[in-house]
């Protein structure tokens, strides 16, 4: 219990330091991060989009709806349940702005480097058993040189044992759920995504997470049937 309390305080301090960060002049605030969840599963995305800042949480807009639909269909877990049990992070925590050619700008190397210290602290605190790397940038950041030059076809659908920020963990890569990318909608991406989601579902860390979700569901008081108004059929 003491260790859990200490780790929660450390995560809250990371979030406070993130909120106070002004190191990247091209980035558009506010800083976006999820709640301080002490889970064994960690999700890492690319960077917030233009809408996430107003919601104050990652994957809060259209790409998020697709991502959480994947999880609900494959693992029967709601968005709220997932957010409450999986720590959600990103390679960069502020909106990078729009690219000249359209779409969101990818964080540059300096911006990624400035955010690395926060990720390193989070990994040290959480010691995740499973990391879900969502999108090419997150996959590259987590898996490093071993995926350099490889296409998603060669990466998605594999469970990779990797050392990230000094911590050994399993990594499952997922495509970015952006509507701008057709990869997960056509073959072989569609099948590889299904395989990857099954790998997530059956990983021991996610099984433990889903078991915790089920315990929470079971502990909720059942609805009082007398409180449900039933409309009588009209004659």
Coordinates of C-alpha atoms in Angstrom, one line a residue:
X1 CA 0.0 0.0 0.0
X2 CA 2.8 2.4 0.9
X3 CA 4.5 1.7 -2.4
X4 CA 1.3 2.3 -4.3
X5 CA 0.7 5.7 -2.6
X6 CA 4.3 6.7 -3.2
X7 CA 4.1 5.8 -6.9
X8 CA 0.9 7.7 -7.3
X9 CA 2.5 10.8 -5.8
X10 CA 5.4 10.4 -8.1
X11 CA 3.1 10.2 -11.1
X12 CA 1.2 13.3 -9.9
X13 CA 4.5 15.1 -9.7
X14 CA 5.3 14.1 -13.3
X15 CA 2.0 15.5 -14.4
X16 CA 2.6 18.7 -12.5
X17 CA 6.0 19.1 -14.2
X18 CA 4.4 18.4 -17.6
X19 CA 1.7 21.0 -16.9
X20 CA 4.4 23.6 -16.1
X21 CA 6.6 22.8 -19.1
X22 CA 7.1 25.5 -21.7
X23 CA 10.2 24.1 -23.4
X24 CA 8.8 23.8 -27.0
X25 CA 8.0 27.2 -28.6
X26 CA 6.3 25.7 -31.7
X27 CA 4.0 23.5 -29.6
X28 CA 0.4 24.6 -28.9
X29 CA -0.8 24.1 -25.3
X30 CA -2.3 23.0 -23.1
X31 CA -0.3 19.9 -22.1
X32 CA -2.5 16.8 -22.4
X33 CA -2.1 13.7 -20.3
X34 CA -4.4 11.1 -18.8
X35 CA -5.0 10.5 -15.1
X36 CA -2.3 9.0 -12.8
X37 CA -3.3 5.3 -13.3
X38 CA -1.1 2.7 -11.7
X39 CA -1.6 0.0 -14.3
X40 CA 0.6 -2.7 -15.7
X41 CA -0.4 -1.7 -19.3
X42 CA 0.8 1.5 -20.8
X43 CA -0.4 3.1 -24.1
X44 CA 1.9 5.5 -26.0
X45 CA 0.5 7.6 -28.8
X46 CA 2.1 10.3 -31.0
X47 CA 0.9 13.6 -29.8
X48 CA -2.5 15.3 -29.0
X49 CA -4.6 16.6 -31.9
X50 CA -6.2 20.0 -32.1
X51 CA -9.2 19.0 -30.0
X52 CA -7.6 17.1 -27.1
X53 CA -6.5 20.2 -25.3
X54 CA -10.1 21.3 -24.8
X55 CA -11.1 17.9 -23.5
X56 CA -8.0 17.5 -21.3
X57 CA -7.3 13.9 -22.2
X58 CA -5.5 12.0 -25.0
X59 CA -7.4 10.4 -27.9
X60 CA -10.5 12.4 -27.1
X61 CA -11.6 13.1 -30.7
X62 CA -12.3 11.1 -33.9
X63 CA -9.1 8.9 -33.8
X64 CA -9.9 8.1 -30.2
X65 CA -13.4 7.0 -31.1
X66 CA -11.9 4.5 -33.5
X67 CA -9.2 3.4 -31.0
X68 CA -11.7 2.7 -28.3
X69 CA -14.1 1.0 -30.7
X70 CA -11.2 -1.4 -31.5
X71 CA -10.8 -2.1 -27.8
X72 CA -14.5 -2.4 -27.1
X73 CA -15.1 -4.8 -30.0
X74 CA -12.1 -7.0 -29.2
X75 CA -12.1 -6.9 -25.4
X76 CA -15.6 -5.7 -24.4
X77 CA -14.1 -2.9 -22.4
X78 CA -15.6 0.6 -22.5
X79 CA -13.6 3.8 -23.1
X80 CA -14.2 4.8 -19.5
X81 CA -13.0 1.5 -18.2
X82 CA -10.0 1.5 -20.4
X83 CA -8.9 5.0 -19.3
X84 CA -9.4 4.0 -15.7
X85 CA -7.1 1.0 -15.9
X86 CA -4.5 1.8 -18.6
X87 CA -1.9 4.6 -18.3
X88 CA -2.1 6.7 -21.5
X89 CA 1.0 8.7 -22.5
X90 CA 2.5 10.0 -25.8
X91 CA 5.7 10.8 -27.5
X92 CA 4.8 14.5 -27.2
X93 CA 2.2 16.0 -24.9
X94 CA 1.2 19.3 -26.7
X95 CA -0.4 19.8 -30.1
X96 CA 2.3 20.3 -32.7
X97 CA 0.1 22.4 -35.0
X98 CA -0.8 21.8 -38.6
X99 CA 1.7 20.6 -41.3
X100 CA 2.1 22.8 -44.4
X101 CA 0.8 20.0 -46.6
X102 CA -2.3 19.4 -44.4
X103 CA -2.8 17.2 -41.4
X104 CA -1.1 17.4 -38.0
X105 CA 2.6 18.2 -37.9
X106 CA 4.7 15.5 -36.5
X107 CA 6.9 16.5 -33.5
X108 CA 10.4 17.2 -34.5
X109 CA 13.5 15.5 -33.0
X110 CA 14.1 18.3 -30.5
X111 CA 10.5 18.2 -29.3
X112 CA 10.6 14.5 -28.9
X113 CA 13.9 14.7 -27.0
X114 CA 12.5 17.2 -24.6
X115 CA 9.5 15.0 -23.8
X116 CA 11.7 11.8 -23.3
X117 CA 12.6 12.7 -19.8
X118 CA 8.9 12.6 -18.8
X119 CA 8.4 9.2 -20.5
X120 CA 11.5 7.8 -18.8
X121 CA 10.1 8.9 -15.4
X122 CA 6.7 7.4 -16.1
X123 CA 8.3 4.1 -17.2
X124 CA 10.4 4.0 -14.1
X125 CA 7.4 4.5 -11.9
X126 CA 5.0 2.2 -13.7
X127 CA 7.3 -0.6 -14.7
X128 CA 4.8 -1.7 -17.3
X129 CA 4.5 -5.3 -18.3
X130 CA 2.9 -4.4 -21.7
X131 CA 3.3 -1.3 -23.8
X132 CA 0.9 -0.5 -26.6
X133 CA 2.7 1.7 -29.2
X134 CA 0.0 3.4 -31.3
X135 CA 1.2 4.7 -34.7
X136 CA 4.5 4.8 -36.5
X137 CA 6.1 7.5 -34.4
X138 CA 5.3 5.8 -31.1
X139 CA 6.4 2.5 -32.5
X140 CA 9.7 4.0 -33.6
X141 CA 10.2 5.7 -30.3
X142 CA 9.5 2.6 -28.2
X143 CA 11.2 -0.1 -30.4
X144 CA 14.0 2.1 -31.8
X145 CA 16.6 0.8 -34.4
X146 CA 15.0 -2.7 -34.7
X147 CA 12.1 -1.2 -36.7
X148 CA 14.1 1.3 -38.7
X149 CA 13.1 1.1 -42.3
X150 CA 10.4 -1.5 -41.7
X151 CA 6.8 -1.0 -42.8
X152 CA 3.8 -1.6 -40.5
X153 CA 3.2 -4.9 -42.3
X154 CA 6.3 -6.3 -40.8
X155 CA 5.7 -4.9 -37.3
X156 CA 2.0 -5.1 -36.4
X157 CA 1.0 -8.6 -35.4
X158 CA 4.1 -9.4 -33.3
X159 CA 4.7 -9.3 -29.6
X160 CA 8.2 -7.8 -29.2
X161 CA 10.3 -8.1 -26.0
X162 CA 12.2 -4.8 -25.7
X163 CA 14.1 -2.7 -23.3
X164 CA 12.7 0.8 -23.1
X165 CA 14.1 3.5 -20.8
X166 CA 16.0 0.8 -19.0
X167 CA 12.9 -1.4 -18.4
X168 CA 12.3 -4.7 -20.1
X169 CA 8.7 -5.1 -21.3
X170 CA 6.5 -6.6 -24.0
X171 CA 5.5 -4.3 -26.8
X172 CA 2.6 -4.7 -29.2
X173 CA 2.4 -2.2 -32.1
X174 CA -0.9 -0.9 -33.3
X175 CA -1.6 1.3 -36.4
X176 CA -2.7 4.9 -35.8
X177 CA -6.5 5.0 -35.8
X178 CA -6.6 8.3 -37.8
X179 CA -9.2 8.5 -40.5
X180 CA -6.4 9.9 -42.8
X181 CA -4.7 6.5 -42.8
X182 CA -6.4 3.6 -44.8
X183 CA -3.8 1.0 -43.6
X184 CA -6.0 -0.6 -40.9
X185 CA -9.0 -0.7 -43.3
X186 CA -7.5 -2.7 -46.1
X187 CA -5.5 -6.0 -46.3
X188 CA -3.1 -7.0 -45.0
X189 CA -3.5 -4.2 -42.4
X190 CA -7.1 -5.2 -41.5
X191 CA -6.1 -8.8 -40.6
X192 CA -2.8 -7.7 -38.9
X193 CA -4.8 -5.3 -36.7
X194 CA -7.2 -8.1 -35.7
X195 CA -4.2 -10.3 -34.8
X196 CA -2.6 -7.5 -32.7
X197 CA -5.8 -6.9 -30.8
X198 CA -6.1 -10.6 -30.0
X199 CA -2.5 -10.5 -28.8
X200 CA -3.4 -7.5 -26.5
X201 CA -6.5 -9.3 -25.2
X202 CA -4.6 -12.5 -24.3
X203 CA -1.5 -10.9 -22.9
X204 CA -1.2 -11.7 -19.1
X205 CA -1.1 -8.0 -18.2
X206 CA -4.2 -7.2 -20.1
X207 CA -6.0 -10.3 -18.8
X208 CA -5.3 -9.0 -15.3
X209 CA -6.5 -5.6 -16.3
X210 CA -9.7 -7.0 -17.7
X211 CA -10.2 -9.1 -14.6
X212 CA -10.0 -5.9 -12.5
X213 CA -12.6 -4.3 -14.8
X214 CA -14.9 -7.3 -14.2
X215 CA -14.5 -7.2 -10.4
X216 CA -15.5 -3.5 -10.5
X217 CA -18.5 -4.3 -12.6
X218 CA -19.6 -7.0 -10.2
X219 CA -19.2 -4.7 -7.2
X220 CA -21.6 -2.1 -8.6
X221 CA -25.0 -2.2 -7.0
X222 CA -27.7 -3.7 -9.2
X223 CA -30.3 -1.3 -10.4
X224 CA -33.6 -1.3 -8.5
X225 CA -36.2 -2.6 -10.9
X226 CA -38.9 -0.6 -9.0
X227 CA -37.1 2.6 -10.0
X228 CA -37.5 1.9 -13.7
X229 CA -40.6 3.4 -15.1
X230 CA -42.5 1.2 -17.5
X231 CA -44.7 2.8 -20.0
X232 CA -48.0 1.0 -20.3
X233 CA -49.3 0.2 -23.8
X234 CA -51.9 2.6 -25.0
X235 CA -55.4 1.2 -25.6

